[in-house]
Short mmCIF file of C-alpha atoms in Angstrom, two decimals:
data_model
loop_
_atom_site.label_atom_id
_atom_site.label_comp_id
_atom_site.label_asym_id
_atom_site.label_seq_id
_atom_site.Cartn_x
_atom_site.Cartn_y
_atom_site.Cartn_z
CA GLN A 1 -77.68 2.93 7.97
CA THR A 2 -80.36 2.50 5.34
CA TYR A 3 -83.00 3.66 7.80
CA GLU A 4 -80.80 6.64 8.67
CA ILE A 5 -80.43 7.58 5.01
CA LEU A 6 -84.20 7.32 4.57
CA ASP A 7 -84.60 9.59 7.60
CA MET A 8 -86.37 6.84 9.52
CA LEU A 9 -84.47 7.74 12.64
CA LEU A 10 -86.43 5.70 15.17
CA TYR A 11 -85.83 2.52 13.20
CA ALA A 12 -82.17 3.44 12.73
CA LEU A 13 -81.79 4.19 16.44
CA PHE A 14 -83.27 0.82 17.37
CA TYR A 15 -80.69 -1.08 15.33
CA PHE A 16 -77.78 1.17 16.31
CA ARG A 17 -78.60 0.57 19.98
CA ARG A 18 -78.60 -3.17 19.40
CA ALA A 19 -75.24 -2.87 17.59
CA ALA A 20 -73.83 -0.81 20.48
CA THR A 21 -74.93 -3.52 22.90
CA LEU A 22 -72.99 -6.09 20.90
CA ARG A 23 -69.98 -3.81 20.35
CA PRO A 24 -69.92 -1.38 23.29
CA TYR A 25 -66.36 -0.21 22.58
CA ASP A 26 -66.97 0.65 18.93
CA ALA A 27 -66.99 4.47 18.74
CA ARG A 28 -68.78 4.38 15.39
CA MET A 29 -71.90 2.89 16.94
CA TRP A 30 -72.08 5.65 19.53
CA CYS A 31 -71.51 8.32 16.88
CA ALA A 32 -74.37 6.88 14.84
CA MET A 33 -76.63 6.90 17.89
CA GLY A 34 -75.65 10.48 18.61
CA GLY A 35 -76.62 11.50 15.09
CA CYS A 36 -80.02 9.85 15.46
CA TYR A 37 -80.64 11.53 18.79
CA LEU A 38 -79.74 14.91 17.29
CA GLY A 39 -82.15 14.30 14.42
CA LEU A 40 -84.86 13.53 16.96
CA GLY A 41 -84.10 16.68 18.96
CA ARG A 42 -82.76 14.78 21.99
CA ARG A 43 -79.63 16.86 22.63
CA ALA A 44 -78.84 15.46 26.07
CA ASP A 45 -78.89 11.88 24.77
CA ALA A 46 -76.81 12.94 21.78
CA ILE A 47 -74.18 14.52 24.02
CA ARG A 48 -73.99 11.37 26.15
CA SER A 49 -73.58 9.22 23.04
CA TYR A 50 -70.82 11.41 21.63
CA GLU A 51 -69.04 11.46 24.98
CA ARG A 52 -69.14 7.68 25.01
CA ALA A 53 -67.70 7.64 21.49
CA VAL A 54 -64.83 9.91 22.51
CA SER A 55 -64.05 7.77 25.54
CA ASN A 56 -63.78 4.79 23.18
CA HIS A 57 -61.11 6.50 21.06
CA ASP A 58 -63.04 8.03 18.18
CA SER A 59 -59.98 8.21 15.94
CA GLU A 60 -61.97 9.78 13.10
CA GLY A 61 -62.78 12.78 15.30
CA ILE A 62 -66.49 12.79 14.45
CA ALA A 63 -67.69 12.81 18.06
CA THR A 64 -65.24 15.48 19.23
CA ARG A 65 -66.33 17.86 16.48
CA LYS A 66 -70.01 17.26 17.17
CA LEU A 67 -69.50 17.74 20.89
CA ALA A 68 -67.56 20.94 20.32
CA GLU A 69 -70.38 22.32 18.15
CA LEU A 70 -72.97 21.42 20.78
CA TYR A 71 -70.95 23.04 23.55
CA LYS A 72 -70.49 26.17 21.42
CA GLU A 73 -74.26 26.38 20.93
CA ASP A 74 -74.65 26.13 24.71
CA ASP A 75 -71.98 28.87 25.22
CA ASP A 76 -69.79 26.36 27.06
CA VAL A 77 -66.42 27.77 26.04
CA GLU A 78 -64.36 25.48 28.26
CA GLY A 79 -66.18 22.37 27.06
CA ALA A 80 -65.77 23.33 23.41
CA ALA A 81 -62.06 24.06 23.89
CA ARG A 82 -61.51 20.69 25.58
CA CYS A 83 -63.28 18.91 22.73
CA TYR A 84 -61.33 20.72 20.03
CA LEU A 85 -58.07 19.97 21.80
CA ARG A 86 -59.11 16.34 22.19
CA HIS A 87 -59.97 16.25 18.49
CA LEU A 88 -56.46 17.38 17.59
CA GLU A 89 -54.97 14.86 19.96
CA LEU A 90 -57.01 11.99 18.49
CA ARG A 91 -56.09 12.98 14.95
CA PHE A 92 -52.45 13.21 16.02
CA GLN A 93 -52.67 9.62 17.30
CA ALA A 94 -54.48 8.40 14.19
CA GLN A 95 -51.71 9.90 12.05
CA GLY A 96 -49.14 7.86 13.99
CA GLY A 97 -48.15 10.60 16.40
CA GLY A 98 -48.14 8.48 19.56
CA SER A 99 -50.28 6.68 22.07
CA GLY A 100 -52.09 7.86 25.15
CA GLY A 101 -52.95 11.51 24.83
CA ILE A 102 -53.69 14.76 26.51
CA GLY A 103 -55.89 13.49 29.25
CA GLY A 104 -55.70 10.07 27.47
CA GLY A 105 -58.41 7.41 27.57
CA ASP A 106 -58.80 3.96 29.03
CA GLY A 107 -61.87 2.70 27.18
CA GLN A 108 -64.30 3.76 29.88
CA GLU A 109 -66.96 6.42 29.68
CA GLY A 110 -65.40 9.77 30.46
CA SER A 111 -66.24 13.37 31.16
CA ALA A 112 -67.28 16.13 28.78
CA ALA A 113 -63.98 15.80 26.99
CA GLY A 114 -64.40 12.05 27.16
CA VAL A 115 -61.03 11.20 28.63
CA ASP A 116 -59.32 10.15 31.82
CA GLY A 117 -55.58 9.82 32.26
CA GLY A 118 -53.22 8.00 29.90
CA ASP A 119 -49.72 6.60 30.34
CA SER A 120 -48.07 8.45 27.47
CA MET A 121 -49.29 11.99 27.00
CA PRO A 122 -47.87 14.25 24.28
CA SER A 123 -47.79 17.89 25.25
CA ILE A 124 -50.22 20.44 23.87
CA ASP A 125 -47.39 22.10 21.95
CA THR A 126 -46.37 18.78 20.40
CA VAL A 127 -49.89 18.07 19.18
CA ILE A 128 -50.44 21.59 17.82
CA ASN A 129 -47.11 21.68 16.01
CA LEU A 130 -47.18 18.17 14.51
CA VAL A 131 -50.81 17.31 13.73
CA GLU A 132 -51.71 17.30 10.04
CA VAL A 133 -54.01 20.23 9.28
CA ASN A 134 -57.17 19.52 7.32
CA ALA A 135 -60.55 21.26 7.40
CA ALA A 136 -61.61 19.87 10.79
CA GLU A 137 -58.20 20.55 12.34
CA ALA A 138 -58.18 24.11 10.96
CA GLU A 139 -61.53 24.74 12.64
CA ALA A 140 -60.18 23.39 15.93
CA LEU A 141 -56.95 25.39 15.73
CA LEU A 142 -58.78 28.63 15.02
CA TYR A 143 -61.13 28.15 17.97
CA LEU A 144 -58.22 27.28 20.27
CA ALA A 145 -56.29 30.33 19.06
CA TYR A 146 -59.13 32.62 20.16
CA TYR A 147 -59.58 30.65 23.38
CA HIS A 148 -55.92 30.93 24.42
CA ARG A 149 -55.75 34.57 23.34
CA ASP A 150 -58.72 35.43 25.54
CA ASN A 151 -57.03 33.62 28.45
CA GLY A 152 -53.76 35.52 27.99
CA GLU A 153 -51.84 32.46 26.76
CA PHE A 154 -50.36 34.25 23.79
CA GLU A 155 -47.60 31.75 23.00
CA THR A 156 -50.04 28.86 22.56
CA ALA A 157 -52.44 31.06 20.60
CA ALA A 158 -49.60 32.14 18.30
CA ALA A 159 -48.63 28.50 17.73
CA CYS A 160 -52.21 27.70 16.64
CA CYS A 161 -52.25 30.65 14.25
CA SER A 162 -48.88 29.67 12.80
CA ARG A 163 -50.23 26.25 11.86
CA LEU A 164 -53.21 27.88 10.15
CA LEU A 165 -50.82 29.64 7.77
CA GLU A 166 -50.18 26.22 6.20
CA TYR A 167 -53.88 25.66 5.43
CA PRO A 168 -55.20 27.11 2.14
CA GLY A 169 -58.63 28.16 3.36
CA GLN A 170 -60.52 31.00 4.97
CA GLU A 171 -58.99 30.07 8.31
CA LYS A 172 -55.57 31.02 6.93
CA GLU A 173 -56.46 34.70 6.48
CA GLU A 174 -58.26 34.86 9.82
CA GLY A 175 -55.34 33.17 11.51
CA LYS A 176 -52.90 35.61 9.90
CA ALA A 177 -54.84 38.63 11.17
CA LEU A 178 -55.16 37.09 14.62
CA LEU A 179 -51.44 36.32 14.72
CA ARG A 180 -50.63 39.99 14.06
CA GLU A 181 -52.92 41.01 16.91
CA ILE A 182 -51.37 38.45 19.28
CA ARG A 183 -47.82 39.53 18.47
CA SER A 184 -48.81 43.15 19.06
CA ARG A 185 -50.22 42.21 22.47
CA MET A 186 -47.07 40.24 23.30
CA ASP A 187 -44.89 43.23 22.42
CA LYS A 188 -47.03 45.51 24.58
CA ARG A 189 -46.84 43.07 27.48
CA LYS A 190 -43.03 42.90 27.20
CA ALA A 191 -42.79 46.69 26.99
CA ALA A 192 -45.03 47.09 30.04
CA ALA A 193 -42.98 44.54 31.99
CA ALA A 194 -39.74 46.28 31.04
CA ALA A 195 -41.14 49.68 31.98
CA SER A 196 -42.41 48.33 35.28
CA SER A 197 -39.08 46.76 36.25
CA GLY A 198 -37.06 49.72 34.95
CA GLY A 199 -39.33 52.33 36.49
CA GLY A 200 -38.32 51.46 40.05
CA MET A 201 -34.62 51.88 39.23
CA THR A 202 -35.31 55.20 37.58
CA LEU A 203 -37.15 56.50 40.64
CA ARG A 204 -34.38 55.41 42.97
CA SER A 205 -31.76 56.94 40.70
CA ARG A 206 -33.68 60.21 40.59
CA SER A 207 -34.01 60.22 44.36
CA ARG A 208 -30.28 59.68 44.84
CA SER A 209 -29.43 62.30 42.23
CA ARG A 210 -31.77 64.80 43.87
CA SER A 211 -30.20 64.13 47.28
CA ARG A 212 -26.67 64.62 45.94
CA SER A 213 -27.57 67.87 44.14
CA THR A 214 -29.24 69.25 47.29
CA SER A 215 -26.20 68.43 49.41
CA SER A 216 -23.82 69.92 46.84
CA SER A 217 -25.76 73.18 46.55
CA ALA A 218 -25.89 73.47 50.34
CA ARG A 219 -22.08 73.19 50.57
CA LYS A 220 -21.64 75.83 47.87
CA ARG A 221 -23.87 78.29 49.71
CA ASN A 222 -22.13 77.76 53.08
CA PRO A 223 -18.74 76.04 52.86
CA ARG A 224 -18.25 76.08 56.67
CA ARG A 225 -21.67 74.67 57.54
CA GLY A 226 -20.36 71.16 57.62
CA GLY A 227 -17.51 72.07 60.00
CA GLY A 228 -19.66 72.62 63.10
CA MET A 229 -17.92 73.36 66.42
CA ASP A 230 -14.50 72.27 65.19
CA ASP A 231 -14.36 75.04 62.60
CA SER A 232 -15.27 77.72 65.12
CA MET A 233 -12.62 76.46 67.51
CA ASP A 234 -10.06 76.66 64.72
CA ASP A 235 -11.13 80.23 64.03
CA GLU A 236 -10.69 81.18 67.67
CA GLY A 237 -7.30 79.56 67.86
CA GLY A 238 -5.98 81.41 64.84
CA PRO A 239 -5.07 84.70 66.53
CA ASP A 240 -3.45 82.95 69.48
CA SER A 241 -1.20 81.04 67.14
CA SER A 242 -0.14 84.24 65.32
CA PHE A 243 0.49 86.02 68.63
CA ASP A 244 2.81 83.22 69.77
CA PHE A 245 4.90 83.47 66.65
CA ALA A 246 5.09 87.22 66.96
CA SER A 247 6.37 87.25 70.57
CA PRO A 248 10.14 87.50 71.14
#
C-alpha cells in the first residue's frame, strides 16, 4: 500500500500479486491489483481483477462500482446494469439482508457480473426496497432506474426512483423528475391498453346498432315487405271471405 500511495504502481502490483497468491479468495487483494492495473493503463487486466474480486464476494462494493464505471465507458449498458445490481445485492448482504444473492456466488471466478448461481436469492424488488441507500447505492439506483425505464420495465424503474427520494443528494431531484416521467408513461400505457380493449367492443356495438337501425327504417318504409308470399295470399283471400259471409 505504501508503494501505491507513492504512485510506484509496478512495485505495488508486484506485492499485491504475491498477496493474491497467498490469499486468492480475498477480494481486497484483487481490488488493489485492479487499481494498479488501471493506473498503468491496462484496462483488460483491471477488468479481470475486478471480476475476480466480485466473484469472491466483494462486500464493500468497490469492484462492482469500478466495473460498472468501466462498462459505462465502453458503452456496455447491460454489463453496467448487471454490476450496479450486483453492487446493491452485495451491500444488501453486507447489511445483514440475507445470503446468496441475485445470481449469487460460489467463490469461483465468474462472468462480467462476477456471479454464478446461489442457493438463496433475494428478488430484485427485495434488494431495491430494503438496501440502505448511501452515495454508491444512489448512483446504482439512478442508473438502474434509467436502464429499466428504457427497457419498458416501469414498475422496477419507479421502485428505484422511490428509494432515491430518501437520499438527500443530487440524485434525489433527478429521481423525482424521472419518477414523474415514468408515472406519466405508465398512465399512457394503461390508457392505450384500455382504449385498445374497449375499441373492439365499441366497433361491434356500432355495427349492431347500425344493422338494427337499417332494418327498422326498412320496415317503416314498407311494412309488408317482410310478409312475402303469405301476405299476398292473405290479400287475395280477403274478398272471397267477404263474399262467403254475404251469400244467403
